[in-house]
Structure formats: structure tokens, C-alpha cells
Amino acid sequence: MVNFVVPSNTPKQYNLDLKIEVEREVDGVGMGVLSDGSPFLNLRGLASMCGVDSSMITRITGDWILSPLKPREQKIRELVRAQGADDSVAFFAIEKNGTIHHAVPAAVCMAILEYYAFDAKTSNDKAAQSYRILARKGFNDFIYAQVGYNPTGAAHVAWQQFHDRVSLAYHTVPAGYFSIFKEVADIIVTMIRSGASIGKAFIPDISVGMAWAKYWRAENLEVVYGERKRYDHNYPDYFPQSMSNPQPAYCYPDDALGEFRRWVREVYIVNQMPRYLESKVRAGELPAPSAVAAIEAFKAAPSLPN
């Protein structure tokens, strides 16, 4: 849930159902993209780009709707309107994992940067440099590139995310054991080729791993194949899961590989994968067309490894 944050003496409070889709700190600048595709800087990130203390940005946003407006806020709001944007809101307050994150939208960021670059009493080379960079590259394109976000959901984004995960998982599994992620890579590739949007909220190997672990315990396969082991599995730093890197994940004895592949073909894909995809659609983490594309990909795929 997103609240347009305004002082408590304001008679209205506005709500939007938005979330933080992705956020990242790049060279000390906090930035990200909301679930509707809107890019933002956080308060500290904007302060850093302006070359001022974060308390100054907090003060500006806090005084945003005073009546009468102070000259500084009045000028900045004029600069927002000059972009054809709504100047009534300084930032969005978004709750994520129990913490409030402050997202300053593009027009407000550009207006504050422009003010510090050209209108403030004291010259500010840092703000001028940042303003020129963002004006030249475009605020949206700049933030998208920095956080690895593609608003079109194009397939090459999924390929890049998959590649980044493969790079981190390379040679991390002990000799004599196999990992779930590596073994379901062919499934992920098939899904991406079909147009399914594999990404930070859609990680099939987690679902496979949980279901296989349950099957492993239920069938007491440790007695047959030997003990499984834990190893460190890491996610790319722009994945929300990276906050708890390294992730303890199970790897299984190579002797159980044939059993695993048979189980994936005959049990997981047939019975459990459709339920997993449906749950992602209900949670709003996967568009229904992508779920359909994934299921159709499995049906059309050539035989999986034996």
C-alpha cells in the first residue's frame, strides 16, 4: 500500500495500491521502480545527487504544502508544473517489510535538482552535473538501466536475470552432488523461450526444491542414495532475495539424479507446477498470460532429461 504522505493537518490522504518492484543503491544513491513502472529516488539518494544533506530534502518535502508556501518550495513546485506534472505530492511513503520507504517521483526529483543547480543562492556543481546527466539520458531510462528494469518485460531481461543467476551458481555445488537450480535450468529456458516472464517474483527452482525435499523425506530416499548436503546459493544483488545471501540450499547425491528427473517429469510438471503458477497469478506476481505460456511450454517441450 502506498500513501501520498502529507502533514497531519492536511484534510486529505491519498492511497494507491503500489509496491516497490525493484530498488537498489548505486554509488550511494538509493533508487528504484514502483510496481506501475514509475522510477524514483529515495530521499537520501536525491540528497546525494543534489550534493546537499538529506535533512534539506526532508525539510523541502515536509514544507511542500504549507500555506502560504515558502519561496523555495513555491519555486520548486513551479518547476514541477513546468514539466506538465502534478505538484501536489512530494513523495510516496511505501511500507515494505515493516519499514517505510520514501519514493520521490521523477518530476519532483528533476525540479529539486534544477533548483539546486540553477536557482539556489549558493552554486552547486554536484546538482548541476546530476541534472545534466538525467536530462540527457532521461530520468526513466537512467533509473531503469541502473536497477536492471525493463518496462516492456522483454524476453532479453529474463535471459539476463537467468544468466546472472547461473554465473553466481557456477561451481558452488560440492563434487558428487547436484543442485535443483542447475537441474531445472532446461525448464526455465523452455519457459523463457515461450514468453513466460521469469524474474525476481517467479523463481521456479524454489517451488521445485521445496516439493522435491518433501518427496525426499516422505520416501526416505536418504537411506537409498545417501545424505543430502547444504551449500551456499546466492542471488544477484538486484533480487530481493539477495538481502539474505548466501541462501542455504540443499544439494543431492548424484546417484539420485535419475530419480529426481523422473519425479520432475511424471509428478512435478504434471501435478504441482500448474498449482504453483496459479498461486503466482492469484498473488499478483505473475500475469495470467505468462502462466498459460509456461504451461503450454511444458506441453510442447521435447522430452526432458532422463
GROMACS .gro file of C-alpha atoms in nm:
model
  306
    1MET     CA    1   0.000   0.000   0.000
    2VAL     CA    2   0.128   0.346  -0.089
    3ASN     CA    3   0.032   0.660   0.092
    4PHE     CA    4   0.084   1.004  -0.051
    5VAL     CA    5   0.243   1.147   0.260
    6VAL     CA    6   0.134   1.493   0.366
    7PRO     CA    7   0.142   1.669   0.702
    8SER     CA    8  -0.114   1.561   0.958
    9ASN     CA    9  -0.302   1.889   0.935
   10THR     CA   10  -0.393   1.818   0.573
   11PRO     CA   11  -0.758   1.716   0.537
   12LYS     CA   12  -0.698   1.451   0.269
   13GLN     CA   13  -0.484   1.143   0.242
   14TYR     CA   14  -0.449   0.959  -0.086
   15ASN     CA   15  -0.396   0.585  -0.126
   16LEU     CA   16  -0.271   0.379  -0.418
   17ASP     CA   17  -0.213   0.006  -0.441
   18LEU     CA   18   0.152   0.021  -0.539
   19LYS     CA   19   0.460  -0.167  -0.429
   20ILE     CA   20   0.832  -0.131  -0.482
   21GLU     CA   21   0.907  -0.351  -0.781
   22VAL     CA   22   1.284  -0.316  -0.755
   23GLU     CA   23   1.522  -0.093  -0.562
   24ARG     CA   24   1.896  -0.063  -0.547
   25GLU     CA   25   2.171   0.162  -0.415
   26VAL     CA   26   2.416   0.264  -0.685
   27ASP     CA   27   2.724   0.462  -0.581
   28GLY     CA   28   2.545   0.564  -0.264
   29VAL     CA   29   2.228   0.676  -0.445
   30GLY     CA   30   1.909   0.489  -0.348
   31MET     CA   31   1.672   0.441  -0.641
   32GLY     CA   32   1.412   0.203  -0.775
   33VAL     CA   33   1.093   0.142  -0.970
   34LEU     CA   34   0.735   0.113  -0.842
   35SER     CA   35   0.500  -0.163  -0.948
   36ASP     CA   36   0.336   0.066  -1.203
   37GLY     CA   37   0.673   0.127  -1.372
   38SER     CA   38   0.734   0.470  -1.216
   39PRO     CA   39   1.102   0.529  -1.135
   40PHE     CA   40   1.206   0.709  -0.815
   41LEU     CA   41   1.490   0.822  -0.596
   42ASN     CA   42   1.466   0.789  -0.221
   43LEU     CA   43   1.523   1.095  -0.002
   44ARG     CA   44   1.887   1.017   0.068
   45GLY     CA   45   1.952   0.929  -0.293
   46LEU     CA   46   1.807   1.260  -0.412
   47ALA     CA   47   2.009   1.447  -0.149
   48SER     CA   48   2.324   1.274  -0.270
   49MET     CA   49   2.257   1.371  -0.631
   50CYS     CA   50   2.185   1.728  -0.522
   51GLY     CA   51   2.505   1.746  -0.317
   52VAL     CA   52   2.318   1.850  -0.001
   53ASP     CA   53   2.249   1.697   0.337
   54SER     CA   54   1.946   1.469   0.346
   55SER     CA   55   1.788   1.693   0.609
   56MET     CA   56   1.747   1.960   0.341
   57ILE     CA   57   1.539   1.729   0.119
   58THR     CA   58   1.336   1.618   0.420
   59ARG     CA   59   1.266   1.984   0.501
   60ILE     CA   60   1.158   2.063   0.145
   61THR     CA   61   0.918   1.770   0.127
   62GLY     CA   62   0.790   1.845   0.477
   63ASP     CA   63   0.710   2.204   0.382
   64TRP     CA   64   0.563   2.104   0.046
   65ILE     CA   65   0.205   2.211   0.113
   66LEU     CA   66   0.243   2.486   0.371
   67SER     CA   67   0.016   2.782   0.319
   68PRO     CA   68   0.149   3.023   0.227
   69LEU     CA   69   0.438   2.841   0.061
   70LYS     CA   70   0.792   2.945   0.135
   71PRO     CA   71   0.977   3.089  -0.168
   72ARG     CA   72   1.195   2.779  -0.212
   73GLU     CA   73   0.906   2.532  -0.215
   74GLN     CA   74   0.699   2.764  -0.431
   75LYS     CA   75   0.977   2.779  -0.691
   76ILE     CA   76   1.029   2.401  -0.690
   77ARG     CA   77   0.659   2.334  -0.730
   78GLU     CA   78   0.654   2.575  -1.024
   79LEU     CA   79   0.935   2.371  -1.180
   80VAL     CA   80   0.730   2.054  -1.132
   81ARG     CA   81   0.429   2.211  -1.305
   82ALA     CA   82   0.655   2.333  -1.588
   83GLN     CA   83   0.715   1.966  -1.668
   84GLY     CA   84   0.341   1.914  -1.702
   85ALA     CA   85   0.335   1.708  -1.383
   86ASP     CA   86   0.121   1.711  -1.070
   87ASP     CA   87   0.291   1.919  -0.799
   88SER     CA   88   0.057   1.826  -0.514
   89VAL     CA   89   0.266   1.535  -0.385
   90ALA     CA   90   0.633   1.546  -0.287
   91PHE     CA   91   0.690   1.175  -0.234
   92PHE     CA   92   0.522   0.841  -0.174
   93ALA     CA   93   0.560   0.657   0.156
   94ILE     CA   94   0.562   0.284   0.091
   95GLU     CA   95   0.567   0.017   0.357
   96LYS     CA   96   0.798  -0.272   0.275
   97ASN     CA   97   0.894  -0.544   0.522
   98GLY     CA   98   0.771  -0.329   0.809
   99THR     CA   99   0.980  -0.027   0.706
  100ILE     CA  100   0.861   0.294   0.542
  101HIS     CA  101   1.043   0.377   0.218
  102HIS     CA  102   1.015   0.726   0.071
  103ALA     CA  103   0.996   0.735  -0.309
  104VAL     CA  104   1.036   1.074  -0.475
  105PRO     CA  105   0.882   1.070  -0.826
  106ALA     CA  106   1.069   1.177  -1.137
  107ALA     CA  107   0.921   1.526  -1.182
  108VAL     CA  108   0.988   1.623  -0.821
  109CYS     CA  109   1.344   1.488  -0.841
  110MET     CA  110   1.415   1.685  -1.156
  111ALA     CA  111   1.261   2.002  -1.013
  112ILE     CA  112   1.466   1.985  -0.693
  113LEU     CA  113   1.782   1.911  -0.890
  114GLU     CA  114   1.710   2.203  -1.123
  115TYR     CA  115   1.653   2.432  -0.826
  116TYR     CA  116   1.983   2.344  -0.661
  117ALA     CA  117   2.168   2.353  -0.993
  118PHE     CA  118   2.047   2.691  -1.117
  119ASP     CA  119   1.821   2.875  -0.873
  120ALA     CA  120   1.966   2.829  -0.525
  121LYS     CA  121   2.166   3.121  -0.381
  122THR     CA  122   2.476   2.906  -0.349
  123SER     CA  123   2.612   2.745  -0.666
  124ASN     CA  124   2.606   2.366  -0.661
  125ASP     CA  125   2.823   2.186  -0.915
  126LYS     CA  126   2.710   1.841  -0.799
  127ALA     CA  127   2.343   1.923  -0.860
  128ALA     CA  128   2.423   2.076  -1.199
  129GLN     CA  129   2.619   1.768  -1.303
  130SER     CA  130   2.341   1.531  -1.189
  131TYR     CA  131   2.074   1.740  -1.358
  132ARG     CA  132   2.262   1.737  -1.689
  133ILE     CA  133   2.313   1.359  -1.673
  134LEU     CA  134   1.945   1.293  -1.603
  135ALA     CA  135   1.826   1.549  -1.858
  136ARG     CA  136   2.049   1.397  -2.125
  137LYS     CA  137   1.970   1.031  -2.058
  138GLY     CA  138   1.613   1.080  -1.938
  139PHE     CA  139   1.517   1.011  -1.577
  140ASN     CA  140   1.320   0.696  -1.659
  141ASP     CA  141   1.587   0.543  -1.881
  142PHE     CA  142   1.862   0.627  -1.632
  143ILE     CA  143   1.688   0.459  -1.337
  144TYR     CA  144   1.576   0.160  -1.544
  145ALA     CA  145   1.933   0.100  -1.660
  146GLN     CA  146   2.080   0.134  -1.311
  147VAL     CA  147   1.842  -0.114  -1.147
  148GLY     CA  148   1.815  -0.356  -1.439
  149TYR     CA  149   1.445  -0.295  -1.504
  150ASN     CA  150   1.272  -0.321  -1.840
  151PRO     CA  151   0.920  -0.173  -1.853
  152THR     CA  152   0.823  -0.384  -2.155
  153GLY     CA  153   0.906  -0.712  -1.984
  154ALA     CA  154   1.101  -0.812  -2.294
  155ALA     CA  155   1.241  -1.163  -2.304
  156HIS     CA  156   1.603  -1.047  -2.301
  157VAL     CA  157   1.551  -0.920  -1.945
  158ALA     CA  158   1.454  -1.269  -1.835
  159TRP     CA  159   1.759  -1.408  -2.015
  160GLN     CA  160   1.985  -1.158  -1.837
  161GLN     CA  161   1.840  -1.242  -1.496
  162PHE     CA  162   1.880  -1.613  -1.568
  163HIS     CA  163   2.238  -1.557  -1.684
  164ASP     CA  164   2.319  -1.360  -1.369
  165ARG     CA  165   2.187  -1.642  -1.151
  166VAL     CA  166   2.384  -1.904  -1.345
  167SER     CA  167   2.702  -1.701  -1.306
  168LEU     CA  168   2.662  -1.690  -0.928
  169ALA     CA  169   2.574  -2.059  -0.901
  170TYR     CA  170   2.866  -2.179  -1.113
  171HIS     CA  171   3.090  -2.433  -0.932
  172THR     CA  172   2.925  -2.378  -0.592
  173VAL     CA  173   2.789  -2.732  -0.553
  174PRO     CA  174   3.020  -2.993  -0.396
  175ALA     CA  175   3.156  -3.267  -0.625
  176GLY     CA  176   2.930  -3.570  -0.632
  177TYR     CA  177   2.610  -3.372  -0.579
  178PHE     CA  178   2.358  -3.190  -0.798
  179SER     CA  179   2.162  -2.868  -0.736
  180ILE     CA  180   1.795  -2.811  -0.808
  181PHE     CA  181   1.865  -2.483  -0.989
  182LYS     CA  182   2.108  -2.640  -1.235
  183GLU     CA  183   1.884  -2.939  -1.300
  184VAL     CA  184   1.573  -2.732  -1.376
  185ALA     CA  185   1.763  -2.487  -1.596
  186ASP     CA  186   1.625  -2.658  -1.908
  187ILE     CA  187   1.273  -2.599  -1.777
  188ILE     CA  188   1.347  -2.231  -1.712
  189VAL     CA  189   1.497  -2.192  -2.060
  190THR     CA  190   1.191  -2.353  -2.217
  191MET     CA  191   0.965  -2.116  -2.026
  192ILE     CA  192   1.162  -1.806  -2.126
  193ARG     CA  193   1.156  -1.912  -2.490
  194SER     CA  194   0.780  -1.946  -2.465
  195GLY     CA  195   0.750  -1.588  -2.340
  196ALA     CA  196   0.695  -1.658  -1.971
  197SER     CA  197   0.828  -1.373  -1.756
  198ILE     CA  198   1.084  -1.542  -1.535
  199GLY     CA  199   1.209  -1.290  -1.283
  200LYS     CA  200   1.252  -1.186  -0.923
  201ALA     CA  201   0.898  -1.288  -0.826
  202PHE     CA  202   0.884  -1.601  -1.040
  203ILE     CA  203   1.159  -1.846  -0.945
  204PRO     CA  204   1.051  -2.199  -1.037
  205ASP     CA  205   1.350  -2.373  -0.876
  206ILE     CA  206   1.228  -2.267  -0.530
  207SER     CA  207   0.897  -2.442  -0.589
  208VAL     CA  208   1.070  -2.749  -0.733
  209GLY     CA  209   1.318  -2.760  -0.446
  210MET     CA  210   1.051  -2.746  -0.177
  211ALA     CA  211   0.838  -3.014  -0.343
  212TRP     CA  212   1.138  -3.243  -0.405
  213ALA     CA  213   1.256  -3.203  -0.043
  214LYS     CA  214   0.912  -3.310   0.077
  215TYR     CA  215   0.920  -3.611  -0.156
  216TRP     CA  216   1.278  -3.694  -0.047
  217ARG     CA  217   1.175  -3.706   0.318
  218ALA     CA  218   0.846  -3.887   0.259
  219GLU     CA  219   1.013  -4.163   0.056
  220ASN     CA  220   1.311  -4.181   0.293
  221LEU     CA  221   1.545  -4.155  -0.006
  222GLU     CA  222   1.842  -4.077   0.216
  223VAL     CA  223   1.854  -4.448   0.301
  224VAL     CA  224   1.874  -4.532  -0.070
  225TYR     CA  225   2.109  -4.264  -0.202
  226GLY     CA  226   2.289  -4.118   0.099
  227GLU     CA  227   2.264  -3.786   0.280
  228ARG     CA  228   2.194  -3.458   0.108
  229LYS     CA  229   2.415  -3.157   0.188
  230ARG     CA  230   2.376  -2.783   0.221
  231TYR     CA  231   2.566  -2.535   0.008
  232ASP     CA  232   2.560  -2.155  -0.033
  233HIS     CA  233   2.331  -2.032  -0.308
  234ASN     CA  234   2.341  -1.659  -0.393
  235TYR     CA  235   2.100  -1.435  -0.584
  236PRO     CA  236   2.201  -1.131  -0.794
  237ASP     CA  237   2.211  -0.816  -0.582
  238TYR     CA  238   1.905  -0.667  -0.756
  239PHE     CA  239   1.689  -0.964  -0.647
  240PRO     CA  240   1.504  -0.903  -0.318
  241GLN     CA  241   1.620  -1.250  -0.207
  242SER     CA  242   1.980  -1.120  -0.210
  243MET     CA  243   1.912  -0.941   0.119
  244SER     CA  244   1.972  -1.274   0.295
  245ASN     CA  245   2.259  -1.401   0.079
  246PRO     CA  246   2.405  -1.656   0.099
  247GLN     CA  247   2.099  -1.877   0.096
  248PRO     CA  248   2.143  -2.225   0.249
  249ALA     CA  249   2.020  -2.467  -0.017
  250TYR     CA  250   2.023  -2.845  -0.039
  251CYS     CA  251   2.215  -3.041  -0.298
  252TYR     CA  252   2.159  -3.412  -0.351
  253PRO     CA  253   2.381  -3.712  -0.425
  254ASP     CA  254   2.445  -3.771  -0.796
  255ASP     CA  255   2.315  -4.125  -0.754
  256ALA     CA  256   1.967  -3.977  -0.701
  257LEU     CA  257   1.973  -3.777  -1.025
  258GLY     CA  258   1.776  -4.029  -1.229
  259GLU     CA  259   1.510  -4.048  -0.958
  260PHE     CA  260   1.487  -3.668  -0.947
  261ARG     CA  261   1.446  -3.630  -1.323
  262ARG     CA  262   1.177  -3.896  -1.335
  263TRP     CA  263   0.993  -3.724  -1.048
  264VAL     CA  264   1.010  -3.386  -1.225
  265ARG     CA  265   0.868  -3.533  -1.548
  266GLU     CA  266   0.600  -3.753  -1.403
  267VAL     CA  267   0.499  -3.579  -1.081
  268TYR     CA  268   0.601  -3.215  -1.054
  269ILE     CA  269   0.527  -3.086  -1.404
  270VAL     CA  270   0.203  -3.282  -1.431
  271ASN     CA  271   0.056  -3.215  -1.087
  272GLN     CA  272   0.237  -2.944  -0.894
  273MET     CA  273   0.364  -2.687  -1.142
  274PRO     CA  274   0.012  -2.580  -1.254
  275ARG     CA  275  -0.084  -2.514  -0.889
  276TYR     CA  276   0.236  -2.316  -0.837
  277LEU     CA  277   0.166  -2.098  -1.139
  278GLU     CA  278  -0.194  -2.042  -1.033
  279SER     CA  279  -0.077  -1.927  -0.688
  280LYS     CA  280   0.156  -1.674  -0.852
  281VAL     CA  281  -0.129  -1.538  -1.062
  282ARG     CA  282  -0.356  -1.505  -0.755
  283ALA     CA  283  -0.080  -1.325  -0.563
  284GLY     CA  284  -0.041  -1.077  -0.847
  285GLU     CA  285   0.321  -1.183  -0.901
  286LEU     CA  286   0.267  -1.337  -1.243
  287PRO     CA  287   0.038  -1.223  -1.526
  288ALA     CA  288  -0.211  -1.490  -1.627
  289PRO     CA  289  -0.086  -1.496  -1.990
  290SER     CA  290   0.264  -1.581  -1.865
  291ALA     CA  291   0.126  -1.870  -1.661
  292VAL     CA  292  -0.057  -2.002  -1.965
  293ALA     CA  293   0.261  -1.963  -2.173
  294ALA     CA  294   0.457  -2.160  -1.915
  295ILE     CA  295   0.208  -2.448  -1.908
  296GLU     CA  296   0.193  -2.461  -2.287
  297ALA     CA  297   0.573  -2.462  -2.297
  298PHE     CA  298   0.582  -2.776  -2.084
  299LYS     CA  299   0.327  -2.947  -2.305
  300ALA     CA  300   0.520  -2.859  -2.622
  301ALA     CA  301   0.867  -2.921  -2.484
  302PRO     CA  302   1.068  -3.218  -2.609
  303SER     CA  303   1.136  -3.490  -2.356
  304LEU     CA  304   1.320  -3.365  -2.053
  305PRO     CA  305   1.645  -3.529  -1.939
  306ASN     CA  306   1.619  -3.890  -1.830
   0.00000   0.00000   0.00000
